[in-house]
PDB file of C-alpha atoms in Angstrom:
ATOM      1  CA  UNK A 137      43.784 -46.186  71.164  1.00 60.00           C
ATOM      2  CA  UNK A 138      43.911 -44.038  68.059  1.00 69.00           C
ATOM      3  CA  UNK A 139      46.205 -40.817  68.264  1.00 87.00           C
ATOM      4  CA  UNK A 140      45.424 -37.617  66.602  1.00 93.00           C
ATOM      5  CA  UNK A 141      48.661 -35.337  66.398  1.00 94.00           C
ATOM      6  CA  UNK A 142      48.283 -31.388  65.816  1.00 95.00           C
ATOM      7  CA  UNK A 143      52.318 -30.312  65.525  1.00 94.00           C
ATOM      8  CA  UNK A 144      51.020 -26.445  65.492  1.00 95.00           C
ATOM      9  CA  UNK A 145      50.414 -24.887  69.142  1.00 94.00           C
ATOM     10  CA  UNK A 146      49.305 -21.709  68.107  1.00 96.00           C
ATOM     11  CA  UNK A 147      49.109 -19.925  63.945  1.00 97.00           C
ATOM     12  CA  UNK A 148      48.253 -16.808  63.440  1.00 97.00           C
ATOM     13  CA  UNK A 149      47.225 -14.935  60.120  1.00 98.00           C
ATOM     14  CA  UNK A 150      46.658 -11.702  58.763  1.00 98.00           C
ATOM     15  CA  UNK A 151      43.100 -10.770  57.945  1.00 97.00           C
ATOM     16  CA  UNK A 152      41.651 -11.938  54.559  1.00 97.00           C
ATOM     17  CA  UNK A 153      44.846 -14.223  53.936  1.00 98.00           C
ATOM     18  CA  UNK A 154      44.644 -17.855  54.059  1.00 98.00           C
ATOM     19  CA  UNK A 155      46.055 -20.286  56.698  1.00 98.00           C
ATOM     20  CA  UNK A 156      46.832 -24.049  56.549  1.00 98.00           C
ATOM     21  CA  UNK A 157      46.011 -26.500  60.078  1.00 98.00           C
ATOM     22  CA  UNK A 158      47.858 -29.526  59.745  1.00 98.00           C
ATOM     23  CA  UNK A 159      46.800 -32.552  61.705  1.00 97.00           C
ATOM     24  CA  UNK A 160      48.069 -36.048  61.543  1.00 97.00           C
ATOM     25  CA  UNK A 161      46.243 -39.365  62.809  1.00 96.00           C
ATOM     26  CA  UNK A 162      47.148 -43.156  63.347  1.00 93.00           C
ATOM     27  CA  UNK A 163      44.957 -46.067  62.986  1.00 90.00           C
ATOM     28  CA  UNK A 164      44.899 -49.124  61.498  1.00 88.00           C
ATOM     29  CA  UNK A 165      41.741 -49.021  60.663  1.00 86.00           C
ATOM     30  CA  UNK A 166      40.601 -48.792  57.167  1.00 86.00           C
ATOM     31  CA  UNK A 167      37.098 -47.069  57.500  1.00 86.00           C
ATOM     32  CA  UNK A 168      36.382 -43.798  59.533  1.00 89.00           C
ATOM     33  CA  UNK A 169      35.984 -40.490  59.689  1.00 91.00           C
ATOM     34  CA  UNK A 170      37.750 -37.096  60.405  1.00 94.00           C
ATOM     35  CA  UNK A 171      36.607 -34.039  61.834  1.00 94.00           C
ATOM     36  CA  UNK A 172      37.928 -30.537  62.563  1.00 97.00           C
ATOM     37  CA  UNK A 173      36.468 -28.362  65.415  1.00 96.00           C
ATOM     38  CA  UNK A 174      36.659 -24.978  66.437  1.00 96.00           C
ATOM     39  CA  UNK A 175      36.164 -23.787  70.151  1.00 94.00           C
ATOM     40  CA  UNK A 176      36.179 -19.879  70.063  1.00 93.00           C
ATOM     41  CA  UNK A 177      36.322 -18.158  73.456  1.00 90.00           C
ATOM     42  CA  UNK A 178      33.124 -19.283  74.492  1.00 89.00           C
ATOM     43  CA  UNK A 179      34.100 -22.230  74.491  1.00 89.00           C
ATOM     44  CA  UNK A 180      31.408 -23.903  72.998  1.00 91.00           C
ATOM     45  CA  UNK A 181      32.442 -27.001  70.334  1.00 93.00           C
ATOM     46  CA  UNK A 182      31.331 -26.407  66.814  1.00 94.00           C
ATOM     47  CA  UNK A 183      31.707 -28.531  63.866  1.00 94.00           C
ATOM     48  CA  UNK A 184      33.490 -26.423  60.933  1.00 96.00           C
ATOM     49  CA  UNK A 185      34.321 -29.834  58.083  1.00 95.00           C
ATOM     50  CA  UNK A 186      34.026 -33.785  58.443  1.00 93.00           C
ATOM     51  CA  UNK A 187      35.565 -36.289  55.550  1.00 93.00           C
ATOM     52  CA  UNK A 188      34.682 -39.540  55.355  1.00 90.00           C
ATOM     53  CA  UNK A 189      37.756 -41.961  54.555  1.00 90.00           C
ATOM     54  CA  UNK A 190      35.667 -43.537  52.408  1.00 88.00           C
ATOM     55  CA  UNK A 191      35.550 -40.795  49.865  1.00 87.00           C
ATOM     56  CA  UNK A 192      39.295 -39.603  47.727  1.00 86.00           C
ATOM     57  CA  UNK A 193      37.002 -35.996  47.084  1.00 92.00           C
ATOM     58  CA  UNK A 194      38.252 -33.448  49.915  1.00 95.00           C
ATOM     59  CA  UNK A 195      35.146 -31.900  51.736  1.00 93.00           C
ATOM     60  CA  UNK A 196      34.695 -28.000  51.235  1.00 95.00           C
ATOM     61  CA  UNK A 197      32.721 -26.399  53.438  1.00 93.00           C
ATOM     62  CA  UNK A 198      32.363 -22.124  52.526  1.00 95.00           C
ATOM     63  CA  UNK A 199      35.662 -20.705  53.288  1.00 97.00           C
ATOM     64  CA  UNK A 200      37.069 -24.169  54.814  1.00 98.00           C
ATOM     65  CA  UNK A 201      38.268 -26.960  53.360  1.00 97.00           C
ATOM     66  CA  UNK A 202      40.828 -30.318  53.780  1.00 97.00           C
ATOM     67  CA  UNK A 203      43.262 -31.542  52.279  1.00 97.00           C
ATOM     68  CA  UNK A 204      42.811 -35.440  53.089  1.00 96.00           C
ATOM     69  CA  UNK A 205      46.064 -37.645  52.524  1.00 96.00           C
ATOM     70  CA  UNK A 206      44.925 -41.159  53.451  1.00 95.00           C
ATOM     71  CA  UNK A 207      48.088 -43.261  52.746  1.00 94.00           C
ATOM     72  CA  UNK A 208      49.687 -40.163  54.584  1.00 95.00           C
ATOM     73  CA  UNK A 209      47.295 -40.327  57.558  1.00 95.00           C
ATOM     74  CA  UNK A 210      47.238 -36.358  56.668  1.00 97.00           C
ATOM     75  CA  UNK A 211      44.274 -34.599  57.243  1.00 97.00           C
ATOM     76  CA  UNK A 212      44.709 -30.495  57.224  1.00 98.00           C
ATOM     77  CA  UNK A 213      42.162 -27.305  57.577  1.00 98.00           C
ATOM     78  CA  UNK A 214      43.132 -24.998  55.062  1.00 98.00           C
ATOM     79  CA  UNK A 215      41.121 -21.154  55.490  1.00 98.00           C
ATOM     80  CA  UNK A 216      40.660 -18.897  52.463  1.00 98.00           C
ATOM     81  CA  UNK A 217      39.964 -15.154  53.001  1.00 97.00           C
ATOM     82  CA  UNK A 218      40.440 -15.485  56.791  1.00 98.00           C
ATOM     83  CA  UNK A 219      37.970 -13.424  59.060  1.00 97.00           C
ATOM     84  CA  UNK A 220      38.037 -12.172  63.147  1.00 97.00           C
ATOM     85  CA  UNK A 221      35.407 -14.823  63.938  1.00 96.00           C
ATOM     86  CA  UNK A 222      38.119 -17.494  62.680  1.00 97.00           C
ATOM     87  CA  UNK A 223      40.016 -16.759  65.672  1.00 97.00           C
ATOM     88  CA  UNK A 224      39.849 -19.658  68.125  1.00 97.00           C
ATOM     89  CA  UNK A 225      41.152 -22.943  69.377  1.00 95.00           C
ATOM     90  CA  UNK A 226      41.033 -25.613  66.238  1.00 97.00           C
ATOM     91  CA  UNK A 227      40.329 -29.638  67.192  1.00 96.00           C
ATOM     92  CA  UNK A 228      41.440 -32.327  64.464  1.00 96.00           C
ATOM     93  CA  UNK A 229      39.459 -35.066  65.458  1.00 94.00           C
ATOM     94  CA  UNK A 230      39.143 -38.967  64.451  1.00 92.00           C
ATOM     95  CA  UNK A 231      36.037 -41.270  65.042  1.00 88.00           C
ATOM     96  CA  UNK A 232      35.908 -44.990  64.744  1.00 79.00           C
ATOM     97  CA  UNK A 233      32.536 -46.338  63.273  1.00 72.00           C
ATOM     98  CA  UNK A 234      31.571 -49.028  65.527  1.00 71.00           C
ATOM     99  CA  UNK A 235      29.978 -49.424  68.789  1.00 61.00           C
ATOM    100  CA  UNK A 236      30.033 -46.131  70.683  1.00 64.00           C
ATOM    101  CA  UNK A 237      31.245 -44.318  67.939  1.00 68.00           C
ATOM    102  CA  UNK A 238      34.610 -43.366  70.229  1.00 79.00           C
ATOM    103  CA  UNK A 239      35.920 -39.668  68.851  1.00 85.00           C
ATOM    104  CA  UNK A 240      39.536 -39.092  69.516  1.00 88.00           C
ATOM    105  CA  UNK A 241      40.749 -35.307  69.426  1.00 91.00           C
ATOM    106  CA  UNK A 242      43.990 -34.040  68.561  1.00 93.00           C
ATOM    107  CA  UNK A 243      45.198 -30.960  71.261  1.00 91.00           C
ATOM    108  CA  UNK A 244      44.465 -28.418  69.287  1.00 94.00           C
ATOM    109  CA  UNK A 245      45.962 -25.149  67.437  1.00 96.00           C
ATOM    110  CA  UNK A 246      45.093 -21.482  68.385  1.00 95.00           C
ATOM    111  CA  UNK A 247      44.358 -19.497  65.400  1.00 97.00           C
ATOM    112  CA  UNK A 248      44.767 -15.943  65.890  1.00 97.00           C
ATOM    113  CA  UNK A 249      43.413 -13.489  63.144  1.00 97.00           C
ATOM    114  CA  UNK A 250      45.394 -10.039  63.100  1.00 97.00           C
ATOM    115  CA  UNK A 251      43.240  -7.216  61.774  1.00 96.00           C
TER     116      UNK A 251
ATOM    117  CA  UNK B1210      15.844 -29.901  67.527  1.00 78.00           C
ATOM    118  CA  UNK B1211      18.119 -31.763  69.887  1.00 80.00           C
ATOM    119  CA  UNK B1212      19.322 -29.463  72.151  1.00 90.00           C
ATOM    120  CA  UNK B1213      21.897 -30.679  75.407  1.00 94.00           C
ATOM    121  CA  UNK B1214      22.044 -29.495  78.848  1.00 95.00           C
ATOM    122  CA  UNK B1215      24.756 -29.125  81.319  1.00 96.00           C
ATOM    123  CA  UNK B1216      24.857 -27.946  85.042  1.00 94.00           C
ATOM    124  CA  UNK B1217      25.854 -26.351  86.476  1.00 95.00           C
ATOM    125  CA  UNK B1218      28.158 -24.155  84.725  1.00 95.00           C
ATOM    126  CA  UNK B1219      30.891 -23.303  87.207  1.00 96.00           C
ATOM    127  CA  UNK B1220      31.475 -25.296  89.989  1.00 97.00           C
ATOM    128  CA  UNK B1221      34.587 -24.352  92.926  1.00 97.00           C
ATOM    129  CA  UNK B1222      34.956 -27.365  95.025  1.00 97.00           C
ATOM    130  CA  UNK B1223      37.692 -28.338  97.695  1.00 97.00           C
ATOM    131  CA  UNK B1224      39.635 -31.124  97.543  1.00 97.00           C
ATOM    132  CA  UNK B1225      38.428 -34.470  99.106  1.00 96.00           C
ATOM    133  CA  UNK B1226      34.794 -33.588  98.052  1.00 97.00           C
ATOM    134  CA  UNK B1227      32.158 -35.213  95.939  1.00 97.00           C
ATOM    135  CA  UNK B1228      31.477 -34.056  92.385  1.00 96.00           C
ATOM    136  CA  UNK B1229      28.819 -34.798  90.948  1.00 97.00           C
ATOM    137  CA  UNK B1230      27.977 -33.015  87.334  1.00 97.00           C
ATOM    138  CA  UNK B1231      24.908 -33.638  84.908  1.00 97.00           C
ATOM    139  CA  UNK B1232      24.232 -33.827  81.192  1.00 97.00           C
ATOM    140  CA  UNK B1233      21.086 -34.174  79.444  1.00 97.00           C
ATOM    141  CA  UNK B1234      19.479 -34.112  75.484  1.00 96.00           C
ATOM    142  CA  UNK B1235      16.889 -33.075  74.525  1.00 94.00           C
ATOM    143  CA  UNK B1236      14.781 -34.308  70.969  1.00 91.00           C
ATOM    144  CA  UNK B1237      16.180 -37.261  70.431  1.00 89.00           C
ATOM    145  CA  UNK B1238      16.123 -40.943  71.931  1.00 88.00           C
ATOM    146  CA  UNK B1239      19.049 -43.597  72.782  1.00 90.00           C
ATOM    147  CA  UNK B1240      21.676 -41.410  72.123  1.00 91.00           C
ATOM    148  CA  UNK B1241      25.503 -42.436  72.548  1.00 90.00           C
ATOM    149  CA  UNK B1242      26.532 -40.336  75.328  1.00 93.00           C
ATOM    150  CA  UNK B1243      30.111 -38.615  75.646  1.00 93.00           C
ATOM    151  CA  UNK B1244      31.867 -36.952  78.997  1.00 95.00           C
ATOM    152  CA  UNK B1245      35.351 -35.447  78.088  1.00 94.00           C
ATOM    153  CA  UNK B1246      37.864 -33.224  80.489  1.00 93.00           C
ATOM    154  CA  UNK B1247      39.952 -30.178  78.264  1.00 91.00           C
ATOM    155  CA  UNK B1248      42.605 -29.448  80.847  1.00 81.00           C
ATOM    156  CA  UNK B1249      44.022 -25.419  80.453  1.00 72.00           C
ATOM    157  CA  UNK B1250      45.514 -25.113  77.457  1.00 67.00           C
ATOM    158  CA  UNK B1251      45.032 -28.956  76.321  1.00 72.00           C
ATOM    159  CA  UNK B1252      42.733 -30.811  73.925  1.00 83.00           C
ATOM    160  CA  UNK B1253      39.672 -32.789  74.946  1.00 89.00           C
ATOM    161  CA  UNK B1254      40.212 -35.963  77.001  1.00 88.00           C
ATOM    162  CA  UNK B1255      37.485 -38.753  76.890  1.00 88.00           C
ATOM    163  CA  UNK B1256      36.349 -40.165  79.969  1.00 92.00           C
ATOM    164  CA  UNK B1257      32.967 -42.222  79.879  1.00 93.00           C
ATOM    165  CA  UNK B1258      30.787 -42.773  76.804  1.00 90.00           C
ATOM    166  CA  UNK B1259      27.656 -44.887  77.167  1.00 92.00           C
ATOM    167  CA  UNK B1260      25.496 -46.690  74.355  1.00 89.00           C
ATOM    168  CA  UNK B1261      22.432 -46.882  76.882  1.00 91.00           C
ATOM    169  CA  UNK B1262      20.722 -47.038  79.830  1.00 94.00           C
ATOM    170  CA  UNK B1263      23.427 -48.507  82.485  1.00 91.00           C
ATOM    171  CA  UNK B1264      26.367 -49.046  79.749  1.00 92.00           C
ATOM    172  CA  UNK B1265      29.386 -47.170  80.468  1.00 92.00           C
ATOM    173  CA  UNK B1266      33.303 -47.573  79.343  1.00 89.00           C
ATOM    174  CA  UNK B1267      35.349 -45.754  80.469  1.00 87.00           C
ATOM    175  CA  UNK B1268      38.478 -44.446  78.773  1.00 81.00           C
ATOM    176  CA  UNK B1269      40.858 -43.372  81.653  1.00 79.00           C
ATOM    177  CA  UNK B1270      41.147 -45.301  84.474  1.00 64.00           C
ATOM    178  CA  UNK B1271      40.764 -42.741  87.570  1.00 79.00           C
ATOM    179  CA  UNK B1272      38.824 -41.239  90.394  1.00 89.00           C
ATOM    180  CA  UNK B1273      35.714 -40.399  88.179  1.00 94.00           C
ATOM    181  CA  UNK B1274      32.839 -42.396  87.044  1.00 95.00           C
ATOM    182  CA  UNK B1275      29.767 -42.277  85.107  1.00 96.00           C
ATOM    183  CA  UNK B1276      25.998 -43.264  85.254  1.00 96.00           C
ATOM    184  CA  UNK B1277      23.240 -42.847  82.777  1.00 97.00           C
ATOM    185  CA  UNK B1278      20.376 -43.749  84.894  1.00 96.00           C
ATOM    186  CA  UNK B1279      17.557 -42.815  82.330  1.00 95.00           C
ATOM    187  CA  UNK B1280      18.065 -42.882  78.067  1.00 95.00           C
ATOM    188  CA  UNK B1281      18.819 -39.015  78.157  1.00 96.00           C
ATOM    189  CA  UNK B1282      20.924 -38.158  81.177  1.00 97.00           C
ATOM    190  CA  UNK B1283      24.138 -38.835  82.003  1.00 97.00           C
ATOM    191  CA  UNK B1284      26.448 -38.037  85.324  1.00 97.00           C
ATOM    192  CA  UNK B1285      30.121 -37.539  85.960  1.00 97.00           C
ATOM    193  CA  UNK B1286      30.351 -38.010  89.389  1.00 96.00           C
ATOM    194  CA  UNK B1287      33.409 -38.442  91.991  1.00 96.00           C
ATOM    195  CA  UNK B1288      33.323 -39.543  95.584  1.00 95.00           C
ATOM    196  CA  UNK B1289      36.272 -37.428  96.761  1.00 95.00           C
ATOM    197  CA  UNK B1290      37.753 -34.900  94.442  1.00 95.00           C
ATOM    198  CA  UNK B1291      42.253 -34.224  93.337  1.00 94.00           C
ATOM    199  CA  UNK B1292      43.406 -31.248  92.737  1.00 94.00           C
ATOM    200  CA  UNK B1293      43.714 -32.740  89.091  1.00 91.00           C
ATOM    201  CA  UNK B1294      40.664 -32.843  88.630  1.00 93.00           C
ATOM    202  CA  UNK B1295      40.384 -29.673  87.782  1.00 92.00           C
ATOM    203  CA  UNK B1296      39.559 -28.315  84.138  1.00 93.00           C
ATOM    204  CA  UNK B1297      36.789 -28.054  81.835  1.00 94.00           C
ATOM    205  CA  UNK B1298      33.879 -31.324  81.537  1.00 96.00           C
ATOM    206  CA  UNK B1299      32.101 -31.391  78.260  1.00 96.00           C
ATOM    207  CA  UNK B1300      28.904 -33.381  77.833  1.00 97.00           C
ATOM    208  CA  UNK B1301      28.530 -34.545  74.270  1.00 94.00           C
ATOM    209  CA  UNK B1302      25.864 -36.685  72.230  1.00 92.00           C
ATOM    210  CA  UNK B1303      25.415 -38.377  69.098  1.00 88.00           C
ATOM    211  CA  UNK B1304      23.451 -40.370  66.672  1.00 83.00           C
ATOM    212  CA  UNK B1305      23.597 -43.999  68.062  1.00 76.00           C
ATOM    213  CA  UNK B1306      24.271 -45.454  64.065  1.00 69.00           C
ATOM    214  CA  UNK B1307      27.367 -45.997  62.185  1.00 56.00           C
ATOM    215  CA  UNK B1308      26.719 -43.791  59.302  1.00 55.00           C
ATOM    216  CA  UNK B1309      26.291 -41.050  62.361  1.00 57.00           C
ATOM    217  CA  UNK B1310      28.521 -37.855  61.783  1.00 70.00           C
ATOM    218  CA  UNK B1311      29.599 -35.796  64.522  1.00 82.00           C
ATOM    219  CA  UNK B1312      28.920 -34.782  67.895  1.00 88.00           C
ATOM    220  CA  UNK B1313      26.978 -32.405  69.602  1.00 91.00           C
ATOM    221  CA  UNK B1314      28.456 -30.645  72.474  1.00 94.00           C
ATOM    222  CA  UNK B1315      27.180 -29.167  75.768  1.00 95.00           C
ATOM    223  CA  UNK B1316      28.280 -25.522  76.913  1.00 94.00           C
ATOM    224  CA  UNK B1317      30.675 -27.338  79.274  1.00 95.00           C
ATOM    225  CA  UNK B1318      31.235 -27.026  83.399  1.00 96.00           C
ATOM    226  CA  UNK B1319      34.182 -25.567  84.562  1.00 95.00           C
ATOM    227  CA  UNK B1320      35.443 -27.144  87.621  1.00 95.00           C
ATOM    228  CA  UNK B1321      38.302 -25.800  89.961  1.00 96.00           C
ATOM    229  CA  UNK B1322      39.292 -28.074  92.770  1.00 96.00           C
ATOM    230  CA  UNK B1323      40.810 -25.879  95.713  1.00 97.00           C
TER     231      UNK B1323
END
C-alpha cells in the first residue's frame, strides 16, 4: 500500500504570517492525485487543495497553495496571511485512480494560529 | 446536492458487544463508498470501501466488516466489540470515475468501547 508521511506533529504560526505543511508520499505509480485536508474541531473533513500529478503547474487555491515536487515525492501546504479559522488538524492525502479510487492519508499536522 | 448521513453520532458500547454503524448519500447514484477509523490523536485509517451493491475490500484485516446492502448505504458492523475499537468512524463517498476528485465526508461517529 501507498504511504503518505507528514514529519510535522503539530506547527503553529502567528496571525497573518505564513506557514509551510510538508508532506511526503511513496508510490510507484506514475499517475494520481494529491490532496490536503483540514479537520478543524468539529471534526468534519474538508477539502482545502488537490494536484493532479499529471500537471508540473502547482494548484492555488485563495490563501493556500502546494508546492508539488514529483521526482521528490514532495507535496507541501504552504498558508499566506494565516487566519484563526486556519487552526486545525491538516491531512496530506494520496489517491490511486483505478478501481475504488483507494485514498491514503498521511497522520496529520495540528496547525495552531496565535492571535 | 449530495449530501451523506451518519448515525448515530456518539455511540458508548461495552466490550464483547455488537456494533453496528450506518452511512448513507444522498443525490447521487453508485457511489464508491469509504469507512475509515481516526484513532485519538492519529490520521484516518481505511477499513472497507465498496464499488457497489455487495462489493467490499477491506483494507485491515480485523474484527470489523462491511455491507452495502442497497446502492446508497453502507454499514460498519462488528459481532463482538475490543477495547481497540475505539475511536472516531468516518463514512465517506465519491464519484465512481477515474477523473473523480476527492471525497466527501460524513460528520463521523464517535465510538468508545468500555
Amino acid at each position: 500500500a501507498q504511504t503518505v508521511t507528514q514529519s510535522q506533529p503539530e506547527m503553529s504560526v502567528q496571525e497573518a504570517e505564513t506557514v509551510t505543511l510538508s508532506c511526503t508520499y511513496d508510490t510507484s505509480e506514475s499517475d494520481y492525485y494529491l490532496f490536503w485536508y483540514k479537520q478543524p474541531p468539529s471534526r468534519q473533513m474538508i477539502l482545502v487543495i488537490r494536484q493532479e500529478a499529471y500537471k508540473q503547474q502547482n494548484a492555488t487555491e485563495n490563501r493556500f497553495s502546494v508546492n508539488f515536487q514529483k521526482a521528490a515525492k514532495s507535496f507541501s501546504l504552504k498558508i499566506s496571511d494565516s487566519q484563526l479559522g486556519d487552526a486545525a488538524m491538516y491531512f496530506c492525502a494520496y489517491r490511486r485512480p483505478y478501481t475504488g479510487n483507494q485514498f491514503y492519508f498521511g497522520t496529520g499536522t495540528s496547525l495552531t494560529v496565535i492571535p | 446536492s449530495q449530501t451523506i448521513h451518519q448515525w448515530p453520532a456518539t455511540l458508548v458500547q461495552p466490550v464483547g458487544s455488537p456494533l453496528s454503524l450506518e452511512c448513507t448519500v444522498e443525490g447521487t447514484s453508485n457511489p464508491n463508498l469509504y469507512w475509515y477509523r481516526q484513532a485519538a490523536g492519529r490520521g484516518l485509517q481505511l477499513l472497507f470501501y465498496s464499488v457497489g451493491i455487495g462489493q467490499i475490500s477491506s483494507e485491515v484485516p480485523q474484527n470489523l466488516s462491511a455491507s452495502r446492502p442497497q446502492d446508497r448505504q453502507f454499514i460498519l458492523s462488528s459481532k463482538k466489540l475490543l477495547l481497540s475499537d475505539s475511536g472516531f468512524y468516518l463514512c465517506a463517498w465519491s464519484v465512481a470515475d477515474r477523473v473523480s476528485y476527492e471525497q466527501y465526508f460524513g460528520p463521523g461517529t464517535r465510538l468508545t468501547v468500555t
